[in-house]
Coordinates of C-alpha atoms in Angstrom, one line a residue:
M66 CA 100.1 104.1 44.5
L67 CA 100.3 103.8 48.3
Y68 CA 103.6 105.6 48.4
K69 CA 102.5 108.3 45.9
M70 CA 99.6 109.0 48.4
A71 CA 102.0 109.1 51.4
K72 CA 104.8 111.0 49.8
P73 CA 103.4 114.5 50.0
F74 CA 102.8 114.0 53.7
L75 CA 106.3 112.6 54.3
F76 CA 107.9 115.4 52.3
R77 CA 106.2 118.0 54.4
M78 CA 107.9 116.5 57.5
D79 CA 111.5 117.1 58.6
P80 CA 113.6 114.6 56.6
E81 CA 115.1 112.8 59.5
K82 CA 111.7 112.5 61.3
A83 CA 110.2 111.1 58.1
H84 CA 113.2 108.7 57.9
H85 CA 112.6 107.4 61.4
L86 CA 108.8 107.1 60.7
I87 CA 109.4 104.9 57.7
V88 CA 112.0 102.7 59.3
D89 CA 110.3 102.3 62.6
G90 CA 107.0 101.8 60.8
L91 CA 108.4 99.0 58.7
G92 CA 109.9 97.4 61.8
A93 CA 106.6 97.6 63.7
A94 CA 104.5 96.4 60.7
A95 CA 106.7 93.3 60.3
R96 CA 105.8 92.2 63.8
V97 CA 102.1 92.1 63.1
P98 CA 100.9 88.6 62.1
G99 CA 100.4 88.3 58.4
M100 CA 101.9 91.7 57.6
P101 CA 105.2 90.4 56.1
A102 CA 103.2 88.4 53.6
I103 CA 101.2 91.5 52.7
L104 CA 104.4 93.5 52.2
S105 CA 105.6 90.8 49.9
A106 CA 102.4 90.8 48.0
L107 CA 102.5 94.6 47.5
W108 CA 106.2 95.1 46.7
G109 CA 108.0 91.8 46.4
T110 CA 109.7 90.8 43.2
P111 CA 109.2 87.4 41.5
Y112 CA 112.1 85.0 41.2
S113 CA 113.7 85.0 37.8
Q114 CA 116.5 82.7 37.0
E115 CA 118.0 85.0 34.5
L116 CA 118.5 87.7 37.1
A117 CA 119.9 85.4 39.9
V118 CA 123.4 86.1 41.1
D119 CA 125.8 83.7 42.9
L120 CA 128.5 85.6 44.7
F121 CA 130.4 85.5 48.0
G122 CA 128.9 82.1 48.6
F123 CA 125.3 83.4 48.5
H124 CA 122.5 83.1 46.1
F125 CA 120.9 86.5 45.3
N126 CA 117.5 86.4 43.7
H127 CA 118.5 89.4 41.6
P128 CA 121.3 92.0 41.7
V129 CA 119.6 94.9 43.5
G130 CA 120.0 95.5 47.2
L131 CA 119.8 98.3 49.8
A132 CA 122.8 100.5 50.6
A133 CA 123.8 101.3 54.2
G134 CA 122.3 104.3 55.9
L135 CA 118.6 103.6 55.8
D136 CA 118.4 101.0 58.6
K137 CA 121.3 102.1 60.7
N138 CA 120.4 100.0 63.7
A139 CA 118.8 96.9 62.1
R140 CA 115.3 98.0 63.3
A141 CA 113.5 97.0 60.1
V142 CA 115.3 94.0 58.6
T143 CA 112.2 91.8 58.5
G144 CA 110.1 94.5 56.8
L145 CA 112.8 95.7 54.4
S146 CA 113.5 92.1 53.3
R147 CA 109.9 91.9 52.1
I148 CA 109.9 94.8 49.6
G149 CA 111.7 93.2 46.7
L150 CA 115.3 93.6 47.8
S151 CA 117.8 90.8 47.2
F152 CA 120.1 91.8 50.0
M153 CA 120.6 94.8 52.4
E154 CA 123.2 96.5 54.4
V155 CA 122.6 97.6 58.0
G156 CA 124.6 100.4 59.7
T157 CA 127.0 102.1 59.6
I158 CA 127.5 100.7 63.1
T159 CA 130.3 101.7 65.5
P160 CA 131.5 99.9 68.7
K161 CA 130.0 102.4 71.0
A162 CA 126.7 104.2 70.6
Q163 CA 127.0 107.9 69.5
P164 CA 124.5 110.7 68.8
G165 CA 126.1 111.8 65.5
N166 CA 126.3 115.4 64.4
E167 CA 124.0 118.3 65.4
L168 CA 120.6 118.8 63.9
P169 CA 119.5 119.5 61.2
R170 CA 121.7 117.0 59.3
L171 CA 119.6 115.6 56.5
F172 CA 118.4 117.7 53.6
R173 CA 116.2 116.9 50.6
L174 CA 117.0 118.5 47.2
P175 CA 113.9 117.6 45.1
E176 CA 114.9 119.5 42.0
D177 CA 118.1 117.5 41.9
E178 CA 116.6 114.2 43.1
A179 CA 119.3 114.2 45.8
L180 CA 119.9 114.1 49.5
I181 CA 122.7 115.7 51.6
N182 CA 123.4 114.1 54.9
R183 CA 125.9 114.9 57.6
M184 CA 124.6 112.3 60.1
G185 CA 128.0 111.4 61.5
F186 CA 127.4 107.7 62.1
N187 CA 124.6 108.2 64.6
N188 CA 123.8 104.7 65.9
E189 CA 123.0 102.7 69.0
G190 CA 126.2 100.8 69.0
A191 CA 127.4 97.3 68.1
E192 CA 126.0 95.5 71.1
A193 CA 122.4 96.8 70.6
M194 CA 122.6 95.8 66.9
A195 CA 123.8 92.3 67.9
E196 CA 120.9 91.9 70.3
R197 CA 118.4 93.0 67.7
L198 CA 119.8 90.8 64.9
G199 CA 119.9 87.9 67.3
K200 CA 116.2 88.3 68.1
A201 CA 115.4 88.6 64.4
G202 CA 116.5 85.1 63.7
R203 CA 117.3 83.7 60.3
H204 CA 117.5 86.2 57.5
R205 CA 115.2 86.0 54.5
I206 CA 117.9 87.8 52.4
P207 CA 121.7 88.1 52.9
I208 CA 122.5 90.9 55.5
A209 CA 125.7 92.9 55.3
V210 CA 126.8 94.7 58.4
N211 CA 128.5 98.0 57.6
I212 CA 131.1 98.9 60.2
G213 CA 132.9 102.1 61.1
K214 CA 134.9 103.8 63.8
N215 CA 133.6 106.1 66.6
K216 CA 134.2 109.8 66.1
A217 CA 136.4 110.0 69.2
T218 CA 138.7 107.3 67.9
S219 CA 141.8 108.5 66.2
N220 CA 142.9 107.0 62.9
A221 CA 145.9 105.4 64.6
E222 CA 143.5 103.4 66.8
A223 CA 140.8 102.9 64.1
A224 CA 141.6 99.2 63.6
D225 CA 140.6 98.5 67.2
D226 CA 137.1 99.9 66.5
Y227 CA 136.6 97.8 63.3
R228 CA 137.9 94.7 65.2
A229 CA 135.4 95.4 68.1
C230 CA 132.5 95.6 65.6
L231 CA 133.5 92.2 64.2
Q232 CA 133.8 90.7 67.7
K233 CA 130.3 91.8 68.6
L234 CA 128.5 91.2 65.2
Y235 CA 130.3 88.3 63.6
P236 CA 127.5 85.7 64.3
Y237 CA 124.8 88.0 62.9
G238 CA 126.1 89.3 59.6
D239 CA 126.3 87.3 56.4
F240 CA 129.1 89.5 55.2
F241 CA 130.7 92.8 56.3
V242 CA 131.5 96.1 54.8
V243 CA 134.4 98.3 56.0
N244 CA 133.3 101.9 55.7
I245 CA 136.2 104.2 55.3
S246 CA 134.6 106.7 53.0
S247 CA 131.9 108.7 54.8
P248 CA 132.7 112.4 54.6
N249 CA 130.9 113.1 57.9
T250 CA 133.5 111.6 60.4
P251 CA 136.6 113.7 60.6
D252 CA 139.6 112.2 58.8
L253 CA 137.9 108.9 58.1
R254 CA 138.5 109.2 54.3
A255 CA 142.3 109.4 55.0
L256 CA 142.1 105.7 55.9
Q257 CA 141.6 105.0 52.1
H258 CA 145.2 106.0 51.4
G259 CA 148.8 105.1 52.2
D260 CA 149.9 102.6 54.8
E261 CA 146.8 103.3 56.9
L262 CA 144.7 101.4 54.4
R263 CA 147.0 98.4 54.3
T264 CA 147.3 98.3 58.1
L265 CA 143.6 98.6 58.7
L266 CA 142.6 95.9 56.2
D267 CA 145.3 93.5 57.6
A268 CA 143.8 94.0 61.1
V269 CA 140.3 93.4 59.8
K270 CA 141.3 90.3 57.9
E271 CA 143.1 89.0 61.0
E272 CA 140.1 89.6 63.3
M273 CA 137.8 87.9 60.8
S274 CA 140.0 84.8 60.8
E275 CA 140.0 84.8 64.6
Q276 CA 136.3 85.1 64.8
A277 CA 135.8 82.3 62.2
D278 CA 138.1 80.0 64.2
K279 CA 136.3 80.9 67.5
H280 CA 132.9 80.0 66.0
G281 CA 134.1 77.0 64.0
D282 CA 133.2 78.7 60.8
M283 CA 134.8 79.8 57.5
P284 CA 135.8 83.5 57.4
K285 CA 132.9 85.6 56.1
P286 CA 133.3 87.9 53.1
I287 CA 134.5 91.5 53.7
L288 CA 134.1 94.4 51.3
V289 CA 135.5 97.9 51.4
K290 CA 133.3 100.9 50.7
I291 CA 135.2 103.7 48.9
A292 CA 134.4 107.4 48.1
P293 CA 133.6 108.6 44.6
D294 CA 136.0 111.6 45.0
N295 CA 139.3 109.7 44.6
T296 CA 141.6 110.4 41.7
E297 CA 142.5 107.7 39.2
E298 CA 145.9 107.4 40.9
Q299 CA 144.2 107.0 44.3
L300 CA 141.8 104.4 42.8
S301 CA 144.7 102.4 41.5
Y302 CA 146.4 102.3 44.9
I303 CA 143.1 101.4 46.6
A304 CA 142.3 98.6 44.1
E305 CA 145.8 97.2 44.5
V306 CA 145.8 97.2 48.3
I307 CA 142.2 95.8 48.5
S308 CA 143.2 93.0 46.1
Q309 CA 146.4 92.1 48.0
S310 CA 144.7 92.2 51.4
G311 CA 142.4 89.4 50.6
M312 CA 139.2 91.4 50.8
S313 CA 136.2 90.0 49.0
G314 CA 135.2 93.0 47.0
I315 CA 134.6 96.8 46.7
I316 CA 131.5 98.9 47.1
A317 CA 131.6 101.9 44.8
T318 CA 130.6 104.4 45.9
N319 CA 129.7 106.3 49.0
T320 CA 128.4 109.8 48.9
T321 CA 130.3 112.7 47.3
I322 CA 131.5 116.1 48.5
S323 CA 131.1 117.5 45.0
R324 CA 128.2 120.0 44.4
E325 CA 128.6 120.4 40.7
G326 CA 125.4 121.2 38.8
L327 CA 123.0 121.4 41.8
K328 CA 120.0 123.7 41.7
H329 CA 118.4 123.5 45.1
P330 CA 119.0 126.3 47.7
D331 CA 120.4 123.7 50.2
A332 CA 123.2 122.7 47.8
G333 CA 125.7 124.5 50.0
Q334 CA 125.0 122.4 53.0
T335 CA 128.0 120.4 54.2
G336 CA 127.8 116.6 54.1
G337 CA 127.7 113.8 51.7
L338 CA 125.6 114.1 48.5
S339 CA 123.7 111.1 47.2
G340 CA 121.1 110.5 44.5
R341 CA 120.9 111.5 40.8
P342 CA 124.0 113.8 40.7
L343 CA 126.1 110.8 41.7
T344 CA 124.8 108.5 38.9
S345 CA 127.5 109.1 36.3
R346 CA 130.5 109.4 38.7
S347 CA 129.8 106.2 40.5
T348 CA 129.5 104.3 37.2
E349 CA 132.7 105.8 36.1
V350 CA 134.5 104.6 39.2
I351 CA 133.1 101.1 38.7
R352 CA 134.3 101.1 35.1
T353 CA 137.8 102.2 36.2
L354 CA 138.0 99.7 39.1
Y355 CA 136.9 96.8 36.8
A356 CA 139.6 97.7 34.3
M357 CA 142.2 98.0 37.0
T358 CA 141.4 94.7 38.5
R359 CA 140.6 93.0 35.2
G360 CA 137.3 92.0 36.5
K361 CA 138.8 89.7 39.2
L362 CA 137.5 91.7 42.2
P363 CA 133.7 91.7 42.7
I364 CA 132.2 95.2 42.7
I365 CA 128.9 96.3 44.2
G366 CA 127.7 99.5 42.5
S367 CA 126.0 102.2 44.5
G368 CA 125.1 105.8 43.7
G369 CA 122.2 107.4 41.8
I370 CA 120.3 104.3 40.7
F371 CA 116.8 105.5 39.8
S372 CA 115.9 103.2 37.0
A373 CA 116.7 99.8 35.4
D374 CA 118.9 101.7 32.9
D375 CA 121.0 103.1 35.8
A376 CA 121.4 99.7 37.3
Y377 CA 122.2 98.0 34.0
D378 CA 124.7 100.7 33.1
K379 CA 126.6 99.9 36.3
I380 CA 126.4 96.2 35.7
R381 CA 127.8 96.6 32.1
A382 CA 130.5 98.8 33.6
G383 CA 131.6 96.0 35.9
A384 CA 129.2 95.7 38.9
N385 CA 128.2 92.2 40.0
L386 CA 125.5 93.6 42.3
V387 CA 124.0 97.1 42.8
E388 CA 122.4 99.1 45.6
V389 CA 119.7 101.7 45.9
Y390 CA 118.9 104.2 48.6
T391 CA 118.0 107.8 47.7
A392 CA 115.7 106.6 44.8
L393 CA 113.6 104.7 47.4
I394 CA 113.0 108.0 49.1
Y395 CA 111.9 109.7 45.9
R396 CA 110.2 106.8 44.1
G397 CA 109.1 104.4 46.9
P398 CA 109.4 100.6 47.1
G399 CA 107.6 100.2 43.7
L400 CA 111.0 101.0 42.3
M401 CA 112.1 97.5 42.9
K402 CA 109.5 95.9 40.6
E403 CA 110.3 98.6 37.9
I404 CA 114.0 97.8 38.0
H405 CA 113.4 94.0 38.0
R406 CA 111.2 94.2 34.9
G407 CA 113.6 96.6 33.2
L408 CA 116.6 94.5 33.8
K409 CA 114.9 91.4 32.2
S410 CA 114.0 93.5 29.2
R411 CA 117.6 94.8 28.8
L412 CA 119.1 91.4 29.0
Q413 CA 116.8 90.2 26.2
Q414 CA 117.7 93.3 24.1
D415 CA 121.4 92.5 24.4
G416 CA 120.9 88.7 23.8
F417 CA 122.0 87.6 27.3
T418 CA 120.3 84.8 29.1
R419 CA 121.9 85.5 32.5
I420 CA 122.7 88.8 34.3
S421 CA 126.2 87.5 34.9
Q422 CA 126.9 87.7 31.2
A423 CA 126.3 91.5 31.3
V424 CA 128.8 92.1 34.0
G425 CA 131.6 94.1 32.5
A426 CA 130.1 93.8 29.0
D427 CA 131.3 97.4 28.1
H428 CA 134.9 96.2 28.4
R429 CA 134.6 93.4 25.9

């Protein structure tokens, strides 16, 4: 009800200004004594053993987390961890601060329940994020740090940027996500293919080992976020290289450059499309990857999750965990309780006692 009241006001604002208002507001609210508990009371989800997931060495209260892009600079980790999410990504972060692309660069498509963004990895840089996460202290939920390269860095030198992010942020992330799939950084998606992918992942794995040794720790999990626009042949190569490289899993998928079926006048804006139009394609990619890897490589499903049915479809297709983002903009944080209740209901309908039993069920 609170979000329904606020939504008309927010949707009259410029999308990026509304975005900053929400993130900065949550960040500020969480610093008010007693407010985190109020956020939990309003939007938190109860613990349910049947929905709990053990993966990457972490215990997730349920399978639904937040995708990268909402909290680019880790400004609202405490607040966002109180609205029913089981984990969250921060970033994408780059070694050096950068302003991103020119304004306007974020567009709402209400008729399509979608967003188009061409933000361009606008962020305050790895050092600023490290300082902020350090001050935040212990995380209430697992935090994944999504890392990328600066726009001015060539693909030939990209590995140095990903290494630099790990060097700065290793102590503060529970796991890390290598973003090579945003359509808004020139040539970034080329890193998904050919020897460039293998070379990059080898460098990231090496840096992770070095940081673990330096801190007297075990290497932390690393996942790779891929685009939905890859062909089946490209997906086969990506899955093989990621598996061989020793990465911990795949996030499928990032935003799409497709514009099929859109109705809104802004459909022609350049950038990555997220939301409802991505629902089926991202699930299809999950299904393909699960089959290609025979279910041995964990998958986090992302793209167009607006309901418990959407989340459950991705889980049955092969996702161990799922992420929301655009639906939070359109539906508000009450979405988390709705998905939580719906997943429990769907498990019962299928005769499962644990969500892990539903992972990849469509393949059996």
